[in-house]
XYZ file of C-alpha atoms in Angstrom:
745
model
C 3.137 102.582 -53.968
C 6.563 101.090 -54.591
C 7.684 98.121 -52.554
C 11.372 97.280 -52.881
C 12.309 93.648 -52.395
C 15.804 92.281 -52.796
C 15.871 88.514 -52.417
C 19.258 87.210 -51.376
C 20.144 83.602 -50.735
C 23.355 82.483 -49.095
C 25.688 80.224 -51.049
C 28.583 78.511 -49.338
C 30.988 76.266 -51.218
C 32.918 73.971 -48.889
C 36.038 71.856 -49.263
C 34.304 69.427 -51.646
C 33.756 72.249 -54.136
C 37.347 73.350 -53.578
C 38.309 69.829 -54.599
C 36.552 70.026 -57.942
C 35.439 73.532 -58.860
C 37.023 76.843 -59.851
C 37.568 79.516 -57.216
C 35.700 82.766 -57.797
C 35.393 85.601 -55.315
C 31.752 85.999 -54.129
C 30.078 88.936 -55.834
C 27.078 89.569 -53.603
C 23.510 89.336 -54.873
C 23.376 86.766 -57.671
C 19.626 86.370 -58.170
C 17.261 88.883 -59.777
C 16.389 91.956 -57.714
C 13.084 93.608 -58.511
C 10.556 96.268 -57.551
C 6.911 95.527 -56.863
C 4.377 98.301 -57.389
C 1.035 98.031 -55.602
C -2.094 100.144 -55.986
C -4.291 101.024 -53.004
C -7.424 100.441 -55.106
C -9.246 97.145 -54.640
C -10.068 95.699 -58.014
C -10.185 92.354 -59.788
C -6.746 90.719 -59.771
C -5.247 88.958 -62.765
C -5.142 85.172 -62.185
C -1.626 83.822 -61.901
C -0.687 80.368 -63.177
C 2.453 80.072 -61.084
C 3.304 79.912 -57.425
C 3.816 83.329 -55.836
C 5.941 85.303 -55.532
C 5.972 85.315 -59.323
C 9.246 86.022 -61.119
C 9.592 89.216 -63.170
C 10.711 86.965 -66.020
C 7.346 85.173 -66.067
C 4.852 85.830 -68.850
C 2.827 89.033 -68.937
C -0.305 87.143 -67.875
C 1.352 86.558 -64.502
C 2.028 90.187 -63.634
C 1.303 91.249 -60.078
C -1.671 93.590 -59.944
C -3.930 95.157 -57.352
C -3.263 96.061 -53.728
C -1.690 92.785 -52.511
C 1.692 91.206 -53.147
C 2.061 87.576 -52.027
C 5.592 87.644 -50.658
C 5.613 84.032 -49.501
C 3.353 81.032 -49.940
C 3.456 77.684 -48.208
C 1.360 74.620 -49.007
C 1.880 71.797 -46.550
C -0.064 68.543 -47.026
C -0.004 65.921 -44.295
C -2.217 63.521 -42.351
C -4.625 64.505 -39.587
C -2.772 64.124 -36.281
C 0.677 63.825 -37.888
C 3.591 65.808 -36.483
C 7.347 65.434 -36.091
C 6.996 62.918 -33.263
C 3.754 61.224 -34.334
C 3.921 59.164 -37.546
C 1.073 59.503 -40.037
C -2.035 57.348 -39.820
C -2.381 56.287 -43.457
C -6.183 56.080 -43.296
C -6.624 59.513 -41.692
C -7.926 62.519 -43.617
C -5.511 64.714 -45.526
C -4.813 68.192 -44.174
C -4.086 70.927 -46.699
C -2.418 73.771 -44.804
C -2.090 76.945 -46.877
C -0.190 79.938 -45.511
C 0.278 83.228 -47.335
C 2.617 86.064 -46.420
C 1.044 89.286 -47.719
C 2.130 92.867 -48.274
C -0.931 95.067 -48.759
C -1.280 98.659 -49.912
C -4.910 98.794 -48.787
C -6.937 97.840 -45.738
C -9.095 94.902 -46.774
C -12.019 93.907 -44.524
C -14.095 90.738 -44.559
C -12.071 88.776 -47.108
C -12.497 85.064 -47.758
C -10.125 82.385 -49.045
C -11.350 79.498 -51.222
C -9.253 76.460 -52.178
C -10.027 73.990 -54.935
C -8.538 71.049 -56.824
C -10.149 71.247 -60.298
C -9.109 67.709 -61.317
C -10.851 66.323 -58.242
C -13.881 68.590 -58.686
C -13.310 69.543 -55.066
C -13.829 73.048 -53.645
C -13.620 74.176 -50.049
C -16.157 76.285 -48.254
C -14.999 79.911 -47.965
C -12.557 80.485 -45.098
C -13.235 83.811 -43.420
C -10.056 85.855 -43.074
C -9.466 88.500 -40.425
C -9.221 92.076 -41.655
C -6.022 92.635 -43.661
C -4.381 95.911 -42.637
C -2.170 98.172 -44.692
C 1.143 96.370 -44.392
C 3.852 97.338 -46.844
C 6.679 97.371 -44.296
C 5.820 94.096 -42.611
C 4.439 90.760 -43.719
C 0.860 89.932 -42.743
C 0.203 86.201 -42.426
C -2.972 84.256 -43.085
C -3.397 80.496 -42.686
C -6.254 78.139 -43.537
C -6.555 74.390 -42.958
C -8.704 72.214 -45.213
C -9.533 68.591 -44.474
C -9.946 66.145 -47.408
C -10.990 62.481 -47.070
C -8.127 60.027 -47.574
C -9.700 58.167 -50.489
C -10.317 61.150 -52.781
C -6.861 62.014 -54.161
C -4.393 59.564 -55.662
C -1.051 59.489 -53.912
C 2.274 60.715 -55.267
C 4.995 58.042 -55.452
C 8.618 57.992 -56.593
C 8.818 56.935 -60.238
C 10.085 53.397 -59.532
C 7.386 52.640 -56.946
C 4.263 54.087 -58.533
C 2.955 57.190 -60.296
C 4.094 60.687 -59.247
C 0.522 62.028 -59.302
C 0.167 65.816 -59.171
C -2.795 68.170 -58.790
C -3.380 71.859 -59.398
C -4.382 73.789 -56.291
C -6.377 76.930 -57.064
C -6.192 79.643 -54.371
C -8.536 82.654 -54.463
C -8.674 85.446 -51.882
C -11.718 87.653 -52.508
C -13.546 90.587 -50.965
C -17.195 91.653 -51.220
C -18.038 94.042 -54.060
C -21.102 95.660 -55.554
C -21.537 92.829 -58.046
C -20.738 89.978 -55.665
C -17.036 89.620 -54.942
C -13.680 90.604 -56.375
C -10.541 88.499 -56.108
C -7.447 90.252 -54.792
C -5.270 87.131 -54.918
C -5.812 84.433 -57.537
C -3.192 81.808 -58.382
C -2.734 78.143 -59.246
C 0.094 76.034 -57.898
C 0.981 72.370 -58.351
C 1.310 69.906 -55.475
C 0.630 66.309 -54.479
C -0.556 64.038 -51.675
C 1.944 61.739 -49.991
C 3.594 61.018 -46.663
C 7.368 60.680 -46.348
C 9.023 59.669 -43.093
C 12.616 59.306 -41.988
C 12.326 56.351 -39.612
C 14.778 56.477 -36.695
C 12.948 54.470 -34.045
C 14.564 51.370 -32.559
C 14.175 47.961 -34.155
C 11.791 45.727 -32.229
C 12.898 42.641 -30.366
C 10.990 40.608 -32.946
C 13.087 42.167 -35.752
C 16.239 41.311 -33.850
C 15.263 37.731 -33.094
C 13.364 36.779 -36.243
C 15.166 38.808 -38.913
C 18.619 38.832 -37.341
C 18.901 42.619 -37.465
C 21.453 44.329 -35.257
C 19.929 46.047 -32.223
C 19.712 49.806 -32.515
C 17.954 52.566 -34.394
C 16.493 52.292 -37.848
C 17.664 54.736 -40.534
C 15.558 54.666 -43.665
C 12.671 56.357 -45.424
C 9.025 55.412 -45.828
C 6.696 56.709 -48.507
C 2.940 56.450 -47.927
C 3.593 54.147 -44.996
C 5.847 51.710 -46.897
C 9.556 51.149 -46.339
C 11.529 51.323 -49.582
C 15.124 51.187 -50.804
C 16.580 54.631 -51.474
C 18.744 54.591 -54.586
C 20.252 57.835 -55.661
C 22.932 60.425 -56.042
C 24.201 63.759 -54.749
C 24.058 67.039 -56.660
C 26.355 70.035 -56.460
C 25.709 73.471 -58.034
C 25.142 73.106 -61.766
C 27.418 75.988 -62.736
C 29.851 78.372 -61.016
C 27.578 81.198 -62.175
C 23.986 80.687 -61.090
C 22.449 82.754 -63.898
C 24.005 80.505 -66.577
C 22.027 77.467 -65.415
C 19.107 76.600 -67.671
C 16.000 74.538 -67.070
C 16.930 72.414 -70.102
C 20.225 71.437 -68.479
C 18.643 70.653 -65.116
C 15.819 68.682 -66.728
C 18.368 66.558 -68.599
C 20.230 65.769 -65.371
C 17.001 64.870 -63.581
C 15.750 62.774 -66.492
C 19.134 61.046 -66.439
C 18.581 60.356 -62.746
C 15.360 58.522 -63.609
C 16.978 56.658 -66.510
C 19.749 55.709 -64.104
C 17.264 53.900 -61.853
C 17.565 56.401 -59.003
C 14.723 57.711 -56.845
C 16.433 60.317 -54.631
C 18.822 63.236 -54.998
C 20.598 64.815 -52.064
C 20.863 68.592 -52.456
C 24.283 68.909 -50.865
C 24.640 71.480 -48.079
C 27.914 72.905 -49.397
C 26.277 74.373 -52.483
C 23.162 76.494 -52.848
C 19.424 76.322 -52.176
C 17.751 74.917 -55.263
C 14.788 76.833 -56.759
C 11.265 75.557 -57.186
C 10.950 76.816 -60.750
C 11.918 79.684 -63.005
C 8.448 81.200 -62.562
C 8.995 81.708 -58.823
C 10.897 84.902 -58.071
C 14.644 84.292 -57.971
C 14.284 80.857 -59.497
C 16.052 81.315 -62.875
C 15.554 77.587 -63.614
C 13.268 74.705 -62.573
C 14.350 72.132 -59.989
C 11.759 70.949 -57.431
C 8.951 71.266 -59.984
C 10.772 68.779 -62.221
C 11.468 66.476 -59.271
C 7.716 66.484 -58.556
C 6.900 65.695 -62.174
C 9.488 62.941 -62.652
C 9.020 61.270 -59.275
C 12.420 62.029 -57.730
C 12.635 62.604 -53.991
C 14.842 65.494 -52.864
C 16.843 65.289 -49.640
C 17.449 69.004 -49.084
C 20.042 70.565 -46.821
C 20.409 73.957 -45.229
C 23.492 75.633 -46.653
C 25.910 75.063 -43.792
C 28.948 72.905 -44.310
C 32.198 71.702 -42.758
C 32.567 74.451 -40.183
C 31.547 75.591 -36.733
C 29.267 78.581 -37.053
C 29.143 81.386 -34.467
C 25.998 81.548 -32.381
C 25.187 85.221 -31.872
C 22.132 87.376 -32.308
C 23.385 89.001 -35.503
C 24.021 85.730 -37.346
C 20.928 83.984 -36.009
C 18.795 86.971 -36.948
C 20.167 86.736 -40.474
C 19.799 82.985 -40.787
C 16.301 82.573 -39.381
C 14.473 84.173 -42.334
C 16.734 82.304 -44.772
C 15.750 78.963 -43.268
C 12.061 79.806 -42.818
C 11.672 81.192 -46.342
C 13.259 78.193 -48.008
C 11.361 75.627 -45.960
C 8.049 77.392 -46.595
C 8.796 77.637 -50.303
C 9.676 73.954 -50.680
C 6.769 72.671 -48.532
C 4.360 72.350 -51.457
C 6.585 69.912 -53.331
C 5.696 66.248 -52.798
C 9.260 65.423 -53.844
C 10.627 67.117 -50.691
C 11.749 64.171 -48.570
C 13.506 65.894 -45.683
C 15.556 68.875 -44.541
C 18.971 68.169 -43.063
C 20.746 70.766 -40.951
C 23.883 70.860 -43.088
C 26.803 68.870 -44.443
C 29.498 67.103 -42.396
C 29.179 69.270 -39.308
C 28.379 66.624 -36.688
C 31.932 65.247 -36.689
C 33.379 68.704 -36.056
C 30.940 69.278 -33.210
C 31.834 65.953 -31.618
C 35.566 66.664 -31.870
C 35.091 70.161 -30.498
C 32.783 69.212 -27.623
C 33.673 65.833 -26.159
C 30.631 66.003 -23.882
C 28.392 65.246 -26.869
C 27.307 61.617 -26.781
C 28.819 59.732 -29.695
C 26.992 56.453 -30.119
C 27.067 54.028 -33.049
C 26.514 55.849 -36.347
C 24.166 54.185 -38.803
C 24.502 56.867 -41.506
C 27.825 56.478 -43.290
C 30.033 57.598 -46.160
C 33.125 56.102 -47.813
C 36.003 57.531 -49.827
C 38.895 55.106 -50.186
C 41.462 56.065 -52.786
C 43.606 52.967 -52.296
C 42.729 51.076 -55.481
C 44.322 47.888 -54.178
C 41.308 47.418 -51.872
C 38.719 48.738 -54.349
C 36.901 45.387 -54.402
C 37.751 44.231 -50.887
C 34.374 44.043 -49.159
C 36.016 44.058 -45.730
C 36.950 47.705 -46.442
C 33.336 48.713 -47.167
C 31.178 50.187 -44.394
C 28.451 47.973 -42.974
C 25.726 50.524 -42.410
C 21.992 51.150 -42.355
C 22.326 53.899 -45.011
C 25.279 55.310 -46.991
C 24.755 58.853 -48.239
C 28.146 59.521 -49.839
C 30.650 57.270 -51.586
C 32.637 57.817 -54.726
C 35.844 57.691 -56.726
C 37.028 60.326 -59.177
C 37.638 60.019 -62.910
C 38.648 62.187 -65.842
C 36.111 63.753 -68.181
C 36.072 62.448 -71.733
C 38.364 63.574 -74.536
C 35.391 65.418 -76.070
C 34.870 67.436 -72.892
C 38.571 68.310 -72.692
C 38.286 69.644 -76.261
C 36.071 72.421 -74.869
C 38.848 73.844 -72.662
C 42.257 72.626 -73.907
C 43.712 74.963 -76.514
C 47.129 73.553 -77.414
C 48.155 70.124 -78.683
C 50.566 69.652 -75.768
C 47.688 70.130 -73.321
C 46.110 66.826 -74.417
C 48.153 64.751 -72.015
C 47.124 63.085 -68.766
C 49.565 65.114 -66.657
C 49.813 68.293 -68.718
C 49.992 71.590 -66.852
C 46.460 72.625 -67.856
C 44.932 69.242 -66.967
C 46.765 69.284 -63.633
C 45.537 72.836 -62.973
C 41.963 71.500 -63.046
C 42.749 68.631 -60.680
C 41.642 69.953 -57.279
C 41.858 66.704 -55.341
C 43.340 66.924 -52.796
C 42.754 70.690 -52.544
C 45.704 73.058 -52.523
C 44.900 74.397 -49.027
C 46.533 77.632 -50.190
C 46.500 80.106 -53.084
C 49.269 78.213 -54.885
C 48.694 77.626 -58.608
C 48.645 75.126 -60.118
C 47.489 72.955 -57.246
C 50.655 71.521 -55.637
C 48.655 68.471 -54.518
C 47.214 67.670 -57.955
C 49.793 64.957 -58.480
C 48.249 62.896 -55.699
C 44.811 62.927 -57.306
C 46.282 62.042 -60.693
C 48.340 59.279 -59.073
C 45.233 57.725 -57.495
C 43.525 57.457 -60.876
C 46.715 56.252 -62.564
C 47.359 53.484 -60.040
C 43.733 52.341 -60.247
C 43.937 51.937 -64.025
C 47.332 50.224 -63.881
C 46.119 47.741 -61.260
C 42.829 46.754 -62.868
C 43.011 47.527 -66.614
C 45.527 47.363 -69.450
C 47.737 50.453 -69.097
C 47.027 52.863 -71.978
C 49.978 53.420 -74.253
C 50.081 53.664 -78.056
C 52.077 55.525 -80.694
C 49.167 57.967 -81.107
C 49.330 60.571 -78.335
C 45.690 61.627 -78.717
C 44.449 58.032 -78.643
C 46.528 57.336 -75.555
C 45.115 60.409 -73.789
C 41.558 59.489 -74.820
C 42.026 55.916 -73.574
C 43.479 57.144 -70.274
C 40.478 59.446 -69.719
C 38.041 56.663 -70.609
C 39.889 54.022 -68.562
C 39.608 56.127 -65.395
C 35.862 56.165 -66.046
C 35.784 52.385 -66.535
C 37.514 51.865 -63.190
C 35.213 54.402 -61.528
C 32.209 52.444 -62.782
C 33.679 49.104 -61.710
C 34.382 50.190 -58.148
C 31.215 52.223 -57.523
C 28.932 49.566 -59.045
C 30.537 47.017 -56.708
C 29.784 49.302 -53.741
C 26.169 49.829 -54.776
C 25.764 46.052 -55.072
C 27.283 45.619 -51.609
C 24.922 48.136 -50.013
C 21.876 46.768 -51.853
C 22.703 43.238 -50.694
C 22.847 44.684 -47.148
C 19.062 45.030 -47.193
C 18.956 41.305 -46.452
C 21.811 41.340 -43.932
C 22.013 42.231 -40.241
C 22.583 45.922 -40.973
C 19.330 46.102 -43.022
C 20.838 48.670 -45.374
C 18.068 50.619 -47.093
C 19.863 53.413 -48.881
C 22.806 54.196 -51.159
C 23.445 57.714 -52.504
C 26.452 57.959 -54.826
C 28.763 60.974 -54.791
C 28.035 62.632 -57.264
C 25.680 63.209 -60.208
C 26.872 66.366 -61.970
C 29.910 68.530 -62.646
C 30.344 72.242 -62.021
C 32.998 72.570 -64.776
C 35.247 70.496 -67.052
C 37.674 68.714 -64.734
C 38.473 65.441 -62.967
C 35.696 64.730 -60.485
C 33.484 62.118 -58.859
C 30.551 62.818 -61.207
C 28.656 60.261 -63.267
C 27.647 62.950 -65.811
C 30.045 65.492 -67.289
C 29.552 69.251 -67.299
C 28.116 69.207 -70.837
C 25.557 66.532 -69.921
C 27.542 63.643 -71.436
C 27.120 60.393 -69.480
C 30.258 58.841 -68.103
C 30.699 55.073 -68.011
C 29.534 55.158 -64.377
C 26.042 56.423 -65.169
C 25.415 53.505 -67.502
C 26.752 51.252 -64.745
C 24.362 52.775 -62.211
C 21.434 52.258 -64.594
C 22.275 48.556 -64.456
C 23.035 48.022 -60.783
C 20.065 50.158 -59.632
C 17.691 48.064 -61.765
C 14.587 46.805 -59.896
C 16.027 43.292 -60.010
C 19.785 42.951 -60.412
C 22.310 40.133 -60.452
C 25.821 40.535 -59.080
C 28.923 38.373 -58.519
C 30.545 38.913 -55.109
C 34.153 37.705 -55.304
C 36.173 37.422 -52.080
C 39.839 37.056 -52.989
C 41.055 36.130 -49.514
C 39.250 32.766 -49.519
C 38.491 32.512 -53.263
C 34.723 32.492 -52.766
C 32.271 33.455 -55.479
C 28.686 34.238 -54.513
C 26.109 35.249 -57.109
C 23.072 37.061 -55.718
C 19.780 38.179 -57.216
C 18.802 41.477 -55.574
C 15.365 43.125 -55.551
C 14.005 46.425 -54.242
C 10.375 45.475 -54.964
C 7.592 45.533 -52.398
C 6.511 42.036 -53.432
C 8.347 38.723 -53.776
C 9.956 38.403 -57.212
C 10.354 35.159 -59.134
C 12.822 34.908 -61.971
C 15.475 32.951 -63.791
C 19.194 33.500 -64.153
C 21.857 32.264 -66.513
C 25.626 32.066 -65.955
C 27.859 31.405 -68.970
C 31.630 31.070 -68.999
C 33.399 32.332 -72.126
C 37.006 32.462 -73.193
C 38.334 35.641 -74.800
C 37.815 34.253 -78.298
C 34.091 34.321 -77.505
C 33.692 30.550 -77.279
C 30.984 29.479 -74.814
C 32.471 26.966 -72.364
C 29.522 26.083 -70.138
C 26.173 27.488 -69.022
C 24.221 27.027 -65.811
C 20.567 27.981 -65.312
C 18.901 28.955 -62.037
C 15.378 29.725 -60.848
C 14.966 31.930 -57.804
C 12.563 33.845 -55.588
C 13.668 37.050 -53.907
C 11.634 38.188 -50.871
C 10.570 41.821 -50.599
C 13.513 44.262 -50.234
C 15.987 41.412 -50.066
C 18.315 39.162 -52.035
C 18.697 35.476 -52.774
C 21.904 33.475 -53.104
C 21.661 31.600 -56.390
C 25.215 30.273 -56.652
C 28.175 29.799 -54.303
C 31.501 28.059 -54.781
C 34.951 28.217 -53.247
C 38.421 27.785 -54.718
C 39.145 28.768 -58.302
C 39.768 25.170 -59.285
C 36.106 24.477 -58.506
C 34.826 27.702 -60.054
C 36.659 27.939 -63.379
C 35.767 25.755 -66.357
C 37.899 22.613 -66.551
C 41.419 23.189 -67.796
C 41.136 26.968 -67.802
C 43.123 29.637 -65.985
C 41.764 32.907 -64.636
C 43.354 35.092 -67.330
C 41.646 33.164 -70.146
C 37.968 33.390 -69.163
C 35.130 35.563 -67.895
C 31.602 34.909 -66.619
C 28.524 36.516 -68.170
C 25.543 36.734 -65.791
C 22.018 37.724 -66.717
C 18.687 37.633 -64.978
C 15.077 37.867 -66.143
C 12.113 38.551 -63.866
C 8.574 39.875 -63.994
C 8.049 43.168 -62.164
C 4.626 44.830 -62.166
C 3.643 42.828 -65.228
C 6.751 43.864 -67.168
C 9.712 41.645 -67.991
C 12.945 43.144 -66.643
C 16.478 42.020 -67.436
C 19.886 42.730 -65.984
C 23.405 41.618 -66.784
C 26.812 41.754 -65.118
C 30.265 40.400 -65.926
C 32.856 38.737 -63.695
C 36.535 38.316 -64.434
C 38.393 36.094 -61.936
C 41.552 38.168 -62.315
C 42.417 41.791 -63.037
C 41.736 42.804 -66.631
C 45.324 44.062 -66.630
C 46.311 40.367 -66.680
C 43.575 39.044 -68.972
C 44.614 37.514 -72.290
C 42.540 39.841 -74.437
C 42.182 39.293 -78.199
C 41.575 41.902 -80.894
C 37.748 42.122 -81.065
C 37.794 43.551 -84.610
C 34.590 45.476 -83.928
C 32.480 46.378 -86.937
C 29.603 48.841 -86.878
C 26.619 48.836 -89.212
C 24.615 52.046 -89.217
C 20.862 51.788 -89.405
C 18.254 54.511 -89.595
C 17.931 57.356 -87.072
C 21.390 56.981 -85.511
C 21.017 53.273 -84.813
C 24.220 51.228 -84.702
C 24.721 47.452 -84.679
C 28.032 46.467 -83.094
C 29.597 43.097 -83.915
C 32.810 41.489 -82.685
C 34.441 39.735 -85.643
C 37.521 38.661 -83.676
C 37.622 38.162 -79.905
C 35.506 39.592 -77.102
C 35.446 43.384 -76.855
C 35.852 43.993 -73.107
C 34.070 47.191 -72.032
C 32.969 48.023 -75.569
C 32.001 51.693 -75.621
C 30.482 53.924 -78.287
C 31.021 57.682 -78.014
C 28.779 60.323 -79.551
C 30.475 63.304 -81.235
C 31.483 66.623 -79.726
C 28.617 69.079 -79.558
C 25.988 66.401 -78.946
C 24.202 65.385 -75.759
C 22.204 62.190 -75.459
C 22.326 58.538 -74.466
C 22.518 55.133 -76.079
C 19.701 52.678 -75.448
C 19.439 49.013 -76.325
C 17.137 48.583 -79.314
C 15.449 45.565 -77.749
C 14.961 46.663 -74.134
C 14.976 50.462 -74.638
C 17.194 50.659 -71.544
C 20.445 52.648 -71.337
C 23.285 50.489 -72.626
C 26.998 51.135 -73.117
C 30.225 49.748 -71.704
C 29.551 46.000 -72.100
C 31.406 42.872 -73.185
C 30.773 42.466 -76.917
C 30.783 38.725 -77.602
C 31.249 37.324 -81.144
C 27.897 36.125 -82.431
C 25.983 38.248 -79.884
C 25.529 41.587 -81.651
C 24.343 44.711 -79.876
C 22.043 47.210 -81.573
C 21.985 50.620 -79.933
C 20.036 53.775 -80.723
C 21.406 57.209 -79.915
C 18.685 59.415 -78.402
C 19.707 63.027 -79.017
C 18.817 65.804 -76.589
C 18.128 68.562 -79.105
C 17.734 71.271 -76.441
C 21.332 70.883 -75.261
C 23.069 69.688 -78.426
C 24.960 72.241 -80.503
C 25.072 69.719 -83.349
C 21.531 68.750 -84.315
C 22.329 66.287 -87.116
C 25.511 64.445 -86.166
C 27.367 62.522 -88.839
C 27.316 58.758 -88.067
C 30.969 58.652 -89.111
C 31.807 60.840 -86.113
C 30.661 58.199 -83.614
C 33.633 56.369 -82.113
C 33.814 52.807 -80.780
C 36.528 51.672 -78.392
C 37.278 48.800 -76.019
C 40.099 47.872 -73.657
C 41.973 46.460 -76.644
C 42.533 50.047 -77.783
C 44.423 50.867 -74.591
C 47.484 49.198 -76.087
C 46.760 48.909 -79.806
C 46.296 51.515 -82.524
C 43.086 51.742 -84.499
C 39.487 51.498 -83.327
C 38.870 54.943 -81.831
C 40.748 56.817 -84.564
C 39.949 54.455 -87.436
C 36.334 53.375 -87.069
C 34.944 51.302 -89.920
C 31.248 52.054 -90.321
C 29.392 49.938 -92.827
C 26.295 51.397 -94.455
C 23.484 48.982 -95.324
């Protein structure tokens, strides 16, 4: 018997995609369509190793066989007594709720369902199932609920708070046969035990009086009963064409999320529903499965965005199965943190219907393209949780090489570059975007205000430095925002979440991303790896009253003790003075370790702001491991700093290891680029942490290793001579990027 199933999933790209992605006319079904053939004979089924419904592209051992097709499966694990209005009792038993949607070509009486977790050596008693009728035109549902004592399984945690422990759940539906029983459904799926809550109850009077928290609702997440700081990013579709997305590409982006110190990704509601894995029908690539494995929480959204939707029977009848199918499918993933109704719709509703109560909002976002206030904390939102904030930058010169075809195109405001600038959007079919100049102007002004303006006799070097400088500014401003929100955990707002806009690119173009379309990290992603560290140090500089505050910030569940060091240098690299501090940071909080007012009291004696910078580093013990973090503070714009030629030399070691030395002055924002055709990251040889975009101080060498991603790299054995080192000095001086001197030992 043939059963035709065409799985269609809506995909809506809103104004944010219009601001950064190409415009293609929708083409209808864009996931695999397939036919399922069932036999009315009851026989032994072939065990499946994936979650049903199994993709046609899965291995031959996972072919559907027998009389039953599992059209949908849902595994929901929660605590006894827990529901949407009752928080979980952490000591209560676990409930494993398994629901299967079946299409059957045969009437099956007296079946039984057995669940087991092989790693736990735990098997349920058989659950008797009501007779399964012939049901090829409609879905027949069966549900079983299994109770497991709390202390048996280990809990799943985000990667920075514990171990993302996973278990295999074996599901067998069997019927009596002459030799005992025959299985008609037999599959294994992966899941985990955890509780995740979005806490929106009011703060207690004790919190208000003792902790100084503003009255009002909470807005933060808990995992396994513990409040934690949500550090993360937003994702958009990985490619304009769904079928071109590969698991290798998605895995790299998610691994980069972990390396960047982030524990949550928001699946933005203006894009598309993300798949569980390639083995699940329609999946094409893995997403939630990798989130489970790596310990990344996924804030998922229904695909509704920036519009008022009609409420009629036709649309609701179409949307209901879309929502139910996706929620059921994602239920089994311990990484699934929440479902949101959509993206940026509440503001439209409020404007449209003034009768809707509009109280104080504790969930916020910020986009301020006025670079003159980029580091003015009075312009930052003071909020419980910030789920979008960003600033755009250009992709690297290497990424532009993939799409620019003529020499004249390699210019900051060339016609082709401007045609890919979609911010602000055209709001019409005009091409190239008539508003592109505004987006380019915002990046230009930011660089001119805060960095040396790129300009050399070499047109390609100038273009490369412009592209890179927009990324340096992007990192500077977004890192300052992350620090501000993280410090808010210890302030009256009790900020417990910061999600940057955005992680990835949908094509090669200016955008808010921290990782380029090819997988190449921008300067920002290295910056996020630093500021999202478990314990970070940051200088908060308030220009209006010339106040410098240095804070140690921690997202740990326990008090953290550590030491900090602050050293003033001049641009020749001479150490002027050093101060040492010991500190203790309470749980999810920060500690003020230094404060001074007025530059005359802050700067080293006899020095002016343009001649010096402050190097800050911190060392602490977290979970038995020594962690370090560093930041830099310049008391004036780097556009005004009296920089000196750093004369950077590079000695190549084995396995793409490079030792960078400044033989002249300090190399401000020293950056090493890997060649075209390669994907990977640089890590510090000593700490094994991502490292790039730092101040290279004479006498303080940096040894970096390039870790190649062979799955995504077109060039498997890059020539060390093709690695390029640059710093801000190269914005206005020839050499460096185009004339790198690599010494071989």
